[in-house]
Coordinates of C-alpha atoms and ligand atoms in Angstrom, one line a residue:
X1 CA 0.0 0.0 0.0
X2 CA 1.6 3.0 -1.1
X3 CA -0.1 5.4 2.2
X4 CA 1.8 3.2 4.5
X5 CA 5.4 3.7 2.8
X6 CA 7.7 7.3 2.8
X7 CA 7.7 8.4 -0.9
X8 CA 11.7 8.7 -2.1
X9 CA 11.0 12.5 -2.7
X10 CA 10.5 12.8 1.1
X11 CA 13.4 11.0 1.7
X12 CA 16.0 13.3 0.2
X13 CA 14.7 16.0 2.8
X14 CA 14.0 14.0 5.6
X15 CA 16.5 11.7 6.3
X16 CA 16.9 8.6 8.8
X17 CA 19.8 9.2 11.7
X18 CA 22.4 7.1 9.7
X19 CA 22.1 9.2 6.9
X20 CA 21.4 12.5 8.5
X21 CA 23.8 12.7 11.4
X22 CA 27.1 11.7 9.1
X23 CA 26.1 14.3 6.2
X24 CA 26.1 17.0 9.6
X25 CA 29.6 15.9 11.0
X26 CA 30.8 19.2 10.8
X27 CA 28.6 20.5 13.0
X28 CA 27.7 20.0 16.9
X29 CA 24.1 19.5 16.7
X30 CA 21.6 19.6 19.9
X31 CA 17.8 19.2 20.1
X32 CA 16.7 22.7 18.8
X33 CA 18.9 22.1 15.7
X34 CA 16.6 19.2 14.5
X35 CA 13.0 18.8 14.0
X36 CA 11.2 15.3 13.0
X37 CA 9.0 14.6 9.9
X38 CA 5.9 13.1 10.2
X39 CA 5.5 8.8 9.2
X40 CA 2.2 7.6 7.7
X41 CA 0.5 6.3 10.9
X42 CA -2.5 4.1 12.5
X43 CA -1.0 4.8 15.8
X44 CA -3.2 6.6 18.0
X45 CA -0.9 8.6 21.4
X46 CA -2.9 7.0 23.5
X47 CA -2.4 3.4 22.3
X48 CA 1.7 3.8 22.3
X49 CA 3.6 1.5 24.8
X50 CA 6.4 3.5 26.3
X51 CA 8.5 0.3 28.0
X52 CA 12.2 -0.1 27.5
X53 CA 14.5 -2.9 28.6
X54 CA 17.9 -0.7 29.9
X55 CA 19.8 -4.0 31.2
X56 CA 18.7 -7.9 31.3
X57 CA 17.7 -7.3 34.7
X58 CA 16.3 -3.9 34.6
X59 CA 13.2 -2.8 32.5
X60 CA 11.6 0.8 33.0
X61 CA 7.6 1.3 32.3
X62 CA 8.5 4.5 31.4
X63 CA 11.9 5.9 29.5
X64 CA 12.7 8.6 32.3
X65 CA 14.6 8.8 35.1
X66 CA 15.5 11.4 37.7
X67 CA 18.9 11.9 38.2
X68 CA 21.6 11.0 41.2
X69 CA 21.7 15.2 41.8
X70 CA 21.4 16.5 45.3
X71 CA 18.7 18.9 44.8
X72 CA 16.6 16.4 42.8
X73 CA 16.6 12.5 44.0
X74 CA 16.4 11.0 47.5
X75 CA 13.8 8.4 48.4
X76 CA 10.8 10.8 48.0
X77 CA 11.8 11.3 44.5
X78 CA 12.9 7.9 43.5
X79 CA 9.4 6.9 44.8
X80 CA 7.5 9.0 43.0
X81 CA 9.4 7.9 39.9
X82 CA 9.3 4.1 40.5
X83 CA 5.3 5.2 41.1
X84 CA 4.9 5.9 37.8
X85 CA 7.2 3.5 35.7
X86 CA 10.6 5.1 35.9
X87 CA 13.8 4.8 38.0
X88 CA 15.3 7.4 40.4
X89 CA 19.4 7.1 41.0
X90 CA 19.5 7.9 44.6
X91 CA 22.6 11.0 45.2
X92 CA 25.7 10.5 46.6
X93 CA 26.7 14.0 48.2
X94 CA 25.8 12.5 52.0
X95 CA 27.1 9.9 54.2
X96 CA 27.0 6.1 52.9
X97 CA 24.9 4.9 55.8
X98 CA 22.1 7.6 54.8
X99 CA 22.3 6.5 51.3
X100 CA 21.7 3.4 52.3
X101 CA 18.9 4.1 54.2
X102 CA 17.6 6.2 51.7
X103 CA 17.3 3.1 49.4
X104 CA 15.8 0.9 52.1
X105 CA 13.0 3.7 51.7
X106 CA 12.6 3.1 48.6
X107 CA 12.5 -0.8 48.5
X108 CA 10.3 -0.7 51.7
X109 CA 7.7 1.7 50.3
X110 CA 4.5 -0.6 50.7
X111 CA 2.3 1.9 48.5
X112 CA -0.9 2.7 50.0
X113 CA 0.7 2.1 53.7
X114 CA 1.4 5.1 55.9
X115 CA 5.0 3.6 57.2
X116 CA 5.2 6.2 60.1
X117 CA 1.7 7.3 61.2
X118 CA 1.1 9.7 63.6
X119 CA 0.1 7.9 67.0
X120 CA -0.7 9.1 70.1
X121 CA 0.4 7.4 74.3
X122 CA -2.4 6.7 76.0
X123 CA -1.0 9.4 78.9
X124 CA -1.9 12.2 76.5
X125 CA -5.4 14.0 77.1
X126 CA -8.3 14.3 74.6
X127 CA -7.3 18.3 74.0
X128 CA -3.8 17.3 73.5
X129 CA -4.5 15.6 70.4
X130 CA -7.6 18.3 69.5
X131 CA -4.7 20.9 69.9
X132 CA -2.5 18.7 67.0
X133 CA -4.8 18.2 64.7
X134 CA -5.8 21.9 65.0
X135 CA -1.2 23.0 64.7
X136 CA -0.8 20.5 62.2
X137 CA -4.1 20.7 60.0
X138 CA -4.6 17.0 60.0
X139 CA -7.6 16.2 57.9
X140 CA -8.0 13.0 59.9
X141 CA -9.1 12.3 63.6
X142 CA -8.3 8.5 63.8
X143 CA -4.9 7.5 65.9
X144 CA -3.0 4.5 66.4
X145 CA -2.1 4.5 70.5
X146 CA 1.3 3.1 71.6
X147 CA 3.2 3.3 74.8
X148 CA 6.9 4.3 74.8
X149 CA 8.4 1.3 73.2
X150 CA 6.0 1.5 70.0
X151 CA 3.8 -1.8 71.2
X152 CA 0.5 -1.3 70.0
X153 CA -1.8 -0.9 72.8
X154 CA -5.0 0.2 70.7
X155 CA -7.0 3.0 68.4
X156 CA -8.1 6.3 69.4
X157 CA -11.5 6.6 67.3
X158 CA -12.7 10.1 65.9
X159 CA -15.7 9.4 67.8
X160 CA -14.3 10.3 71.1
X161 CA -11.7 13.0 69.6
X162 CA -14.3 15.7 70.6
X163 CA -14.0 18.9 72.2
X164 CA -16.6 17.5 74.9
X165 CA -14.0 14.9 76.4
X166 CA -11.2 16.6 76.1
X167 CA -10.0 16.8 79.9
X168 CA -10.1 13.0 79.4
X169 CA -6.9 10.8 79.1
X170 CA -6.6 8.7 75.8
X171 CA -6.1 5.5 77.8
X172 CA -9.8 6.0 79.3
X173 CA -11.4 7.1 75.6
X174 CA -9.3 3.7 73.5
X175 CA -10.9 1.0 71.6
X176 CA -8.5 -1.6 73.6
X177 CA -6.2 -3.7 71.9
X178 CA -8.0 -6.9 71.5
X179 CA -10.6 -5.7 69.9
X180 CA -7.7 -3.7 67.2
X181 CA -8.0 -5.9 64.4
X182 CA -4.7 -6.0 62.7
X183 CA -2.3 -8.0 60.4
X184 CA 0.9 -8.9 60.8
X185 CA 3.4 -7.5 58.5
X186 CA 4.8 -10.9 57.1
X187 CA 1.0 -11.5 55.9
X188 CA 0.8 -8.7 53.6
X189 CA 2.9 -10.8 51.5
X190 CA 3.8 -10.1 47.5
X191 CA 0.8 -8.0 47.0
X192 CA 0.0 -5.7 49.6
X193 CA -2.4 -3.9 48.1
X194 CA -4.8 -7.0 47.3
X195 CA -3.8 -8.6 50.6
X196 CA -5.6 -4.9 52.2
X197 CA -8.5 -5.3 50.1
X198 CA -9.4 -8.8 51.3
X199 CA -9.0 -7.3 54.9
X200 CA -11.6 -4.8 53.7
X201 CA -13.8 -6.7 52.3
X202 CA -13.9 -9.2 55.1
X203 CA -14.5 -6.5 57.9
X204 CA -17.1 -4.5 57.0
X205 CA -17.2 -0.7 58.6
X206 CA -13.8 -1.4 59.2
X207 CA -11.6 2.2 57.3
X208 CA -8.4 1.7 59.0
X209 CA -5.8 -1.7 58.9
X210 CA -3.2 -1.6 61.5
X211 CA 0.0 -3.4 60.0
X212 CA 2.2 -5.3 63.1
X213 CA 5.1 -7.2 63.5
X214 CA 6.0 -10.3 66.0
X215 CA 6.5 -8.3 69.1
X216 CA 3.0 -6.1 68.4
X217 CA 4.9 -3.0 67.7
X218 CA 3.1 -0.6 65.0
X219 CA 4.9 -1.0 61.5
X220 CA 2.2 1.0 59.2
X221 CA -1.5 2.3 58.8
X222 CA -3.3 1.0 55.8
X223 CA -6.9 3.1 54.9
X224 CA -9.3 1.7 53.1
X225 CA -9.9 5.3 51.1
X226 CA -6.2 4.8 49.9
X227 CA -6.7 1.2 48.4
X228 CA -9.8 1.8 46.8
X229 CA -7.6 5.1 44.8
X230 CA -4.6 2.6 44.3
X231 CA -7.2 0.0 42.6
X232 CA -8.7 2.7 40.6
X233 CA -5.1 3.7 39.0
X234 CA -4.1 -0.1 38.6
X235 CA -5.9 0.3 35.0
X236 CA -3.8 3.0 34.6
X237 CA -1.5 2.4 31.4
X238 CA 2.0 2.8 32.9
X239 CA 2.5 0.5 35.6
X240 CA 4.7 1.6 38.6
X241 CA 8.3 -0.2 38.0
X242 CA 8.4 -3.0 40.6
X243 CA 10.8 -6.0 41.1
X244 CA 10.1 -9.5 40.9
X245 CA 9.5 -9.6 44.8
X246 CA 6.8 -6.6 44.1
X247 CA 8.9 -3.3 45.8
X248 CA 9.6 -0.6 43.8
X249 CA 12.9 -0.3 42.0
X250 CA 15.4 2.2 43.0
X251 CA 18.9 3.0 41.9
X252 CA 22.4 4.8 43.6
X253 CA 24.9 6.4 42.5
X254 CA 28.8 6.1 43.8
X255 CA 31.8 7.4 42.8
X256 CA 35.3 6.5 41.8
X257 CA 36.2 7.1 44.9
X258 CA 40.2 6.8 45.6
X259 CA 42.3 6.6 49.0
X260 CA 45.2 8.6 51.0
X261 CA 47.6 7.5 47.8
X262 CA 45.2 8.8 45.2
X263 CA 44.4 5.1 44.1
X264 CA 41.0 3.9 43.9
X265 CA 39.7 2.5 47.1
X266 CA 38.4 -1.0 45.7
X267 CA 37.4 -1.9 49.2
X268 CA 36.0 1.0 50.2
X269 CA 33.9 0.9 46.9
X270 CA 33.0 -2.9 47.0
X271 CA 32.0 -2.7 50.8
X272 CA 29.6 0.7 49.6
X273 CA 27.9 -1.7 46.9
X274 CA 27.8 -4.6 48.7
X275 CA 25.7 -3.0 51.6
X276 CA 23.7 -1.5 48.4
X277 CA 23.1 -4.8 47.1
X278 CA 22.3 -5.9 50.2
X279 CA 19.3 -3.3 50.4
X280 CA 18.0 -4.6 47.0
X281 CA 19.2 -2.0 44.8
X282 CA 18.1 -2.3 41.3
X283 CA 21.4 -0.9 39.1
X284 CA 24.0 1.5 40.1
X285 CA 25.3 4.3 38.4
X286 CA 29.5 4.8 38.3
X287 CA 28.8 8.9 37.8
X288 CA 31.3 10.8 37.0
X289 CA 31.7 14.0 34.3
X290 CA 34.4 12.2 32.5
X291 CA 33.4 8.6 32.2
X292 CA 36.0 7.8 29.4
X293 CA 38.7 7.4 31.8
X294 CA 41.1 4.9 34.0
X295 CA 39.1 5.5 37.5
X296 CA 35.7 5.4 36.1
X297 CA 36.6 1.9 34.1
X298 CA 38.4 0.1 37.0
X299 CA 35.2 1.3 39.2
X300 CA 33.1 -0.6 36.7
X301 CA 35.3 -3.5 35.9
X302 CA 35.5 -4.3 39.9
X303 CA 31.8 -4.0 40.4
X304 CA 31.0 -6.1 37.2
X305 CA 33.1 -9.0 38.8
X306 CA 32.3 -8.7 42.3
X307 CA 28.2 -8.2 41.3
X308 CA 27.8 -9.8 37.7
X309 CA 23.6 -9.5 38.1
X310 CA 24.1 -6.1 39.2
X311 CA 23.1 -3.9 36.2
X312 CA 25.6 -0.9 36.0
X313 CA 25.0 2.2 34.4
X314 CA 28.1 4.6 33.6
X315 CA 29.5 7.8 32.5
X316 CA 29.1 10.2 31.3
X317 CA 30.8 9.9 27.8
X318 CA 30.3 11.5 24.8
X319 CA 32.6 9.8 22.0
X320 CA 32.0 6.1 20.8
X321 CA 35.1 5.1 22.1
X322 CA 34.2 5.9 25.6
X323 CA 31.0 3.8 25.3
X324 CA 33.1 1.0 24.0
X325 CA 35.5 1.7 27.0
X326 CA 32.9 1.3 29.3
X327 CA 31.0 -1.3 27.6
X328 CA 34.2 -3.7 27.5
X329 CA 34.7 -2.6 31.4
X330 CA 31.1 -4.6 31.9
X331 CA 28.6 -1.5 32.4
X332 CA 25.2 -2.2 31.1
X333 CA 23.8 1.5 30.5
X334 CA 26.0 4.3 29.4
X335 CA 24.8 7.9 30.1
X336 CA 25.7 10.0 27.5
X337 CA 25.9 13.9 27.5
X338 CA 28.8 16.4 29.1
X339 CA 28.1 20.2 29.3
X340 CA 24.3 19.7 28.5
X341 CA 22.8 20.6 31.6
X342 CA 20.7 23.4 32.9
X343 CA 23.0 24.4 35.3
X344 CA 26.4 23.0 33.8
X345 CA 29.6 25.5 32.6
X346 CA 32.2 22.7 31.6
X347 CA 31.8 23.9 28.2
X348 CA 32.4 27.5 29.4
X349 CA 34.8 26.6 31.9
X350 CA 36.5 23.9 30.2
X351 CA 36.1 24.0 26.8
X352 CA 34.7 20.7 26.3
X353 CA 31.7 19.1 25.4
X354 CA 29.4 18.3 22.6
X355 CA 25.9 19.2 21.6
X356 CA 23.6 16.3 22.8
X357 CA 22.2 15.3 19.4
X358 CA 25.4 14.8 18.0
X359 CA 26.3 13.0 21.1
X360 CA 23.5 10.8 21.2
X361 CA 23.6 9.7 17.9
X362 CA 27.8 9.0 18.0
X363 CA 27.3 7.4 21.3
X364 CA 23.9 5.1 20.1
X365 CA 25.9 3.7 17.5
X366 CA 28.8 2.5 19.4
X367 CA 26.1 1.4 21.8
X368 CA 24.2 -0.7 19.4
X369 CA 27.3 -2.7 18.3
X370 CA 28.2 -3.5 22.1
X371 CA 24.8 -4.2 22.8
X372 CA 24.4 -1.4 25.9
X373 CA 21.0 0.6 26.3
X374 CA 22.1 4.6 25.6
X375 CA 20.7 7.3 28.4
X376 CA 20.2 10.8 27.5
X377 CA 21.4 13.0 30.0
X378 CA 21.1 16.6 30.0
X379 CA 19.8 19.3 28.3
X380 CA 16.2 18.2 28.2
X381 CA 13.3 21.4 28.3
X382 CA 10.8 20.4 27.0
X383 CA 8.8 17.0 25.8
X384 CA 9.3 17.6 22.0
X385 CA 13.3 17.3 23.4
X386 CA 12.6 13.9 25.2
X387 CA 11.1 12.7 22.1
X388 CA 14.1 13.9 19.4
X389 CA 16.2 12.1 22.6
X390 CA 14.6 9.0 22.4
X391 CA 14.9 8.5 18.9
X392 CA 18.2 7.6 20.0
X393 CA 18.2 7.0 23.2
X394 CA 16.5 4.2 25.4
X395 CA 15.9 6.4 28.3
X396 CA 16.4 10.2 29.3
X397 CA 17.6 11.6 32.6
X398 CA 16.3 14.7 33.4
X399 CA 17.7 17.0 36.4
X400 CA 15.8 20.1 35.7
X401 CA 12.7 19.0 34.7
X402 CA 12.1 17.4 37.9
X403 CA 14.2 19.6 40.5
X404 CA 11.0 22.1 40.7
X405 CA 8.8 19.0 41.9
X406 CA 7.4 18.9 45.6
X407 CA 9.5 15.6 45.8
X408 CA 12.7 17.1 45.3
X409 CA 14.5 17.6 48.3
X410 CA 15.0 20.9 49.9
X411 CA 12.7 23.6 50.8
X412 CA 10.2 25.3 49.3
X413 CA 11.6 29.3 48.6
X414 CA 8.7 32.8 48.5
X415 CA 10.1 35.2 46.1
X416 CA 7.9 37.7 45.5
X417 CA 5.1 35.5 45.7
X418 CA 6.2 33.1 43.8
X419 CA 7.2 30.0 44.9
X420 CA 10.5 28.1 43.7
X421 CA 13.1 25.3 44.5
X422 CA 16.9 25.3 44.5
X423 CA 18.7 23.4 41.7
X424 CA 22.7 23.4 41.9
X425 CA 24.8 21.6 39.3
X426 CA 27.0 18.6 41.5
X427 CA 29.7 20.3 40.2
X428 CA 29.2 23.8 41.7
X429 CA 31.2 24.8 44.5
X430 CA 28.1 24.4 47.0
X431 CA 27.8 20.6 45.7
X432 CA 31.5 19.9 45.6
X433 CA 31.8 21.2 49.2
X434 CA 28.9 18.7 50.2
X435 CA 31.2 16.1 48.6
X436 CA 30.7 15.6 44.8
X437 CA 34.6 17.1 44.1
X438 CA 35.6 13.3 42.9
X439 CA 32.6 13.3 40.2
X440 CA 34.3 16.3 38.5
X441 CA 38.5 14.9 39.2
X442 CA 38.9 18.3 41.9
X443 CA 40.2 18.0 45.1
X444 CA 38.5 16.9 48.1
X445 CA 39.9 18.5 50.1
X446 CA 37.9 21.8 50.7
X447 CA 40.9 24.2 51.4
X448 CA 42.4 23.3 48.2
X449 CA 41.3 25.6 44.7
X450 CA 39.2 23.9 42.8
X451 CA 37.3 24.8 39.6
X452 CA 33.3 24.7 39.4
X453 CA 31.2 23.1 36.4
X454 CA 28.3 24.0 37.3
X455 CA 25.8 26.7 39.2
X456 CA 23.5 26.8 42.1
X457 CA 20.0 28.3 40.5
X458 CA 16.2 28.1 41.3
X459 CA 13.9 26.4 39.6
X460 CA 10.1 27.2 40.2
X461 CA 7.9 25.1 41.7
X462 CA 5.8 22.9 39.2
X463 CA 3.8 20.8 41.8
X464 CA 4.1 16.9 41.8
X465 CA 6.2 14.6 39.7
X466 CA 2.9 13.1 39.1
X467 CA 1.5 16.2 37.3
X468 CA 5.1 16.8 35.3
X469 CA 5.0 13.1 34.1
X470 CA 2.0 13.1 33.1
X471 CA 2.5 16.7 31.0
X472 CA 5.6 14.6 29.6
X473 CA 4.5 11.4 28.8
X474 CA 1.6 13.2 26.7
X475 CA 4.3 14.7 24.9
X476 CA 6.0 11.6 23.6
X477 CA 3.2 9.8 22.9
X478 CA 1.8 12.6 20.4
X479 CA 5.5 12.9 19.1
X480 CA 4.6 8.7 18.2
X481 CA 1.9 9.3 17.2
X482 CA 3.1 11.5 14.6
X483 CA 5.8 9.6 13.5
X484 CA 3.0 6.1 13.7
X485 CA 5.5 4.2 15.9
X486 CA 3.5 1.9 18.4
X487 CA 6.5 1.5 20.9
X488 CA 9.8 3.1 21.6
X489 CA 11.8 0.4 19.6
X490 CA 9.7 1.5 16.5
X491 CA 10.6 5.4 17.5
X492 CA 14.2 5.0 16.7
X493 CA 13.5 3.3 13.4
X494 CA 11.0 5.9 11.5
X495 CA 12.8 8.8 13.2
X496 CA 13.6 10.9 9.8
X497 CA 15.0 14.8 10.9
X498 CA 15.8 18.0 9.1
X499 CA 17.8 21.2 10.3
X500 CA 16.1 23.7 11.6
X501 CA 17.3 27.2 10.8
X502 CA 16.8 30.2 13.2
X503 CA 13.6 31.4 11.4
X504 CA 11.9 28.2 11.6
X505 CA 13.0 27.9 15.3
X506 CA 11.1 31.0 15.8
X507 CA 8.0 29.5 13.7
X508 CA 8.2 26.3 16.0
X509 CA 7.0 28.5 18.8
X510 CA 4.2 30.8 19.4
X511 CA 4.4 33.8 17.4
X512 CA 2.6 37.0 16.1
X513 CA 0.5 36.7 18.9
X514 CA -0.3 38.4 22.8
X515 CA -0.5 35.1 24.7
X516 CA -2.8 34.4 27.4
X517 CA -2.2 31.6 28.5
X518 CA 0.6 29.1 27.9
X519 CA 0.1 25.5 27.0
X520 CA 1.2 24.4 30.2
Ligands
LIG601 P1 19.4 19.1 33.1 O1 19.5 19.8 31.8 O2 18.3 18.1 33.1 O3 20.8 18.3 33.3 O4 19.3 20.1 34.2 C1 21.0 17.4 34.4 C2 22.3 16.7 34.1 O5 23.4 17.6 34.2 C3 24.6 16.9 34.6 N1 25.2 17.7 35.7 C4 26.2 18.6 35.5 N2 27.0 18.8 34.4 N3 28.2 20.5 35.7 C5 28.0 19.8 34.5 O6 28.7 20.0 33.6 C6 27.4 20.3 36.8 O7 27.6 20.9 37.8 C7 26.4 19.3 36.7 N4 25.5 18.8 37.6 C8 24.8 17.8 36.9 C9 24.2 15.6 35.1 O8 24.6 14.6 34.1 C10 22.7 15.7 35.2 O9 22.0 14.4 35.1

């Protein structure tokens, strides 16, 4: 059928990567330098699958993940992100043992339980807990009681949290213990969730599941309101990304790190990743700026024979022979892009870098012959850019995109009534000072001169990384749909592109008119 197929006269203007990218060699190309022609389609957005398989071991719902950047992924990130297909790559600018910890959040997320809900001890009176419900505008009135040690000792019922009783104690106002009906945390088994809604259904009138363990203590609050909302969103299209024992997947990030003698400190490293592994951490990412180089390989050479399952992700490179490097060192994922970020300078301050199109398509290549997935890093504004990205790519990390998100970490900033949230490069001084030097080859030691790569900046505040992902993901399935590619793998192959010149960058945006509202 002639509809179905690109007519030869289109394809002297719009050309597939292989053709396009080597007749542009001369030139550093990056995601506003190329737009992509339209593909005869039957592919409707909504009917586009977006999975992508990075490793053997590790397979995404979604192509995005948020990146190992202090101001943009700790637990409450890589949650969120896990939540809604993708992966988060937890930072390393803090402690080990709190990196750690911050990936046992992740693995231990039970979604839909409340893993630290606020209780109340039974010595507390009535207008105690009136008075924190009132400071801390709970919208509840329901409260697990404990006594000092955490043992549950029974439920404080919004019936009795009333102004009129409020001289009484909670111990005389309790529904006791024994008649608390509860599960043990061991029964909740593979599937939570379902395991909750049997509760439910068995007790009627019952809202609120108590999760224990062995020794009675209080592990979690389960409500019925939140299963019945998590059971509604499992028709959702993307999945959350789960392992095969059901927890969400999470990833770290460590670095080459090296001892007293400047040589790397294989111990030190294998103990880090070994404690990770032990956690249940789903890949980890060797991060550094210059991936294509002795540390960064050795990192990855010891970790792929101490943890063969382990999938690795490295980088970042931007040359086919540093993809082949780390390939042949045993990393699984190479992240590919240097100077491309929001907040970077190392093109500024050192000279060096390369436009990410360019980059993605030299690195893709090298990829594809040594069989490693390709992740785009850097650089990414806007969903059109995710989609030119993963017409090379099989995943995009994006720092800024996500660093205005309430599950960032940090606080919340007023600035003239507007509300933002900090976003620093890992290589500005700031980041370096909390520990990130060894990503960018400085010293660590803080008296000594060192040169920043990147800046500390705000981003504003764009509300959940539910909402963003959502904004996003619409975006690349319309970018499918226009090209009639049913699934990511079908992206890369009808991807045809064209220069853009300045003019027609200006006619890709809104223009020649007073606008009132943007499409965001
Ligand atoms: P976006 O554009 O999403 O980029 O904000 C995030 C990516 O930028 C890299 N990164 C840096 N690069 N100096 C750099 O040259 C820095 O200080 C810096 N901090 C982060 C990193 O790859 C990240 O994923």
């Amino acid at each position: 059928m002639a509809a179905t197929r690109q007519s030869g006269f289109d394809d002297s203007f719009y050309q597939p990567a292989d053709q396009f990218f080597p007749a542009n060699n001369h030139l550093g190309l990056t995601f506003d330098d190329v737009t992509l022609a339209t593909f005869y389609s039957e592919i409707l957005p909504r009917d586009t699958q977006l999975e992508t398989q990075l490793t053997k071991n590790l397979r995404l719902n979604i192509p995005m993940i948020s990146p190992d950047m202090d101001t943009v992924t700790e637990s409450r990130m890589a949650i969120a992100m896990a939540l809604n297909g993708g992966l988060g790559l937890i930072h390393y600018n803090m402690p080990e043992r709190q990196q750690l910890s911050e990936v046992s959040r992740v693995k231990f997320h039970v979604q839909g339980m409340i893993q630290e809900p606020i209780r109340v001890l039974p010595e507390q009176h009535i207008g105690d807990v009136l008075k924190m419900i009132e400071e801390r505008k709970f919208s509840f009135s329901t409260f697990p009681v404990v006594d000092a040690t955490g043992k549950l000792i029974g439920l404080l019922s919004s019936h009795v949290v009333k102004p009129r009783y409020a001289k009484r104690k909670v111990a005389e106002a309790l529904t006791p213990r024994a008649q608390v009906r509860t599960l043990n945390q061991k029964e909740l088994g593979k599937d939570p969730i379902a395991r909750a809604d049997k509760f439910f259904n068995e007790h009627l009138g019952i809202h609120k599941l108590l999760v224990v363990d062995d020794k009675d203590h209080l592990h979690g609050l389960i409500t019925l309101s939140d299963i019945e909302r998590i059971a509604a969103e499992r028709n959702a299209q993307f999945k959350p990304a789960r392992d095969a024992n059901f927890r969400l997947i999470c990833g770290a990030a460590v670095s080459a790190t090296r001892n007293a003698f400047g040589e790397l400190d294989r111990e030190r490293i294998l103990n880090h990743v070994g404690a990770l592994v032990e956690r249940r951490v789903d890949a980890v990412a060797v991060s550094t700026a210059h991936g294509h180089s002795r540390g960064v390989g050795d990192t990855v050479k010891v970790l792929h024979d101490a943890f063969p399952e382990l999938p690795l992700i490295a980088g970042n490179v931007t040359s086919a022979a540093g993809v082949e490097y780390l390939a042949d060192c045993g990393a699984n994922a190479v992240k590919a892009g240097q100077g491309a970020g929001s907040i970077c300078t190392t093109r500024i301050v050192a000279g060096v870098g390369i436009p990410q199109m360019t980059a993605l398509y030299v690195c893709a290549r090298a990829a594809a012959r040594k069989k490693v997935a390709i992740l785009a890093d850097g650089g990414i504004a806007k969903s059109g850019d995710v989609v030119k990205a993963l017409t090379l790519a099989q995943a995009v990390i994006c720092g800024g995109i996500f660093a205005g998100c309430n599950e960032a970490p940090g606080e919340t900033l007023e600035i003239d009534g507007k509300l933002y949230k900090q976003y620093r490069g890992m290589g500005s001084f700031a980041a370096m000072k909390a520990g990130s030097a060894a990503r960018y080859g400085q010293p660590t030691n803080p008296a000594q001169k060192v040169a920043a790569e990147g800046i500390e900046a705000i981003k504003e505040a764009c509300g959940s990384v539910d909402r963003v992902l959502a904004q996003l993901i619409g975006g690349i399935q319309s970018g499918m749909g226009y090209l009639g590619a049913a699934n990511l793998e079908q992206l890369r192959q009808k991807a045809r592109y064209i220069r853009v010149s300045p003019a027609g960058m200006r006619e890709a945006a809104p223009h020649d008119v007073v606008e009132l509202k943007t499409g965001n």
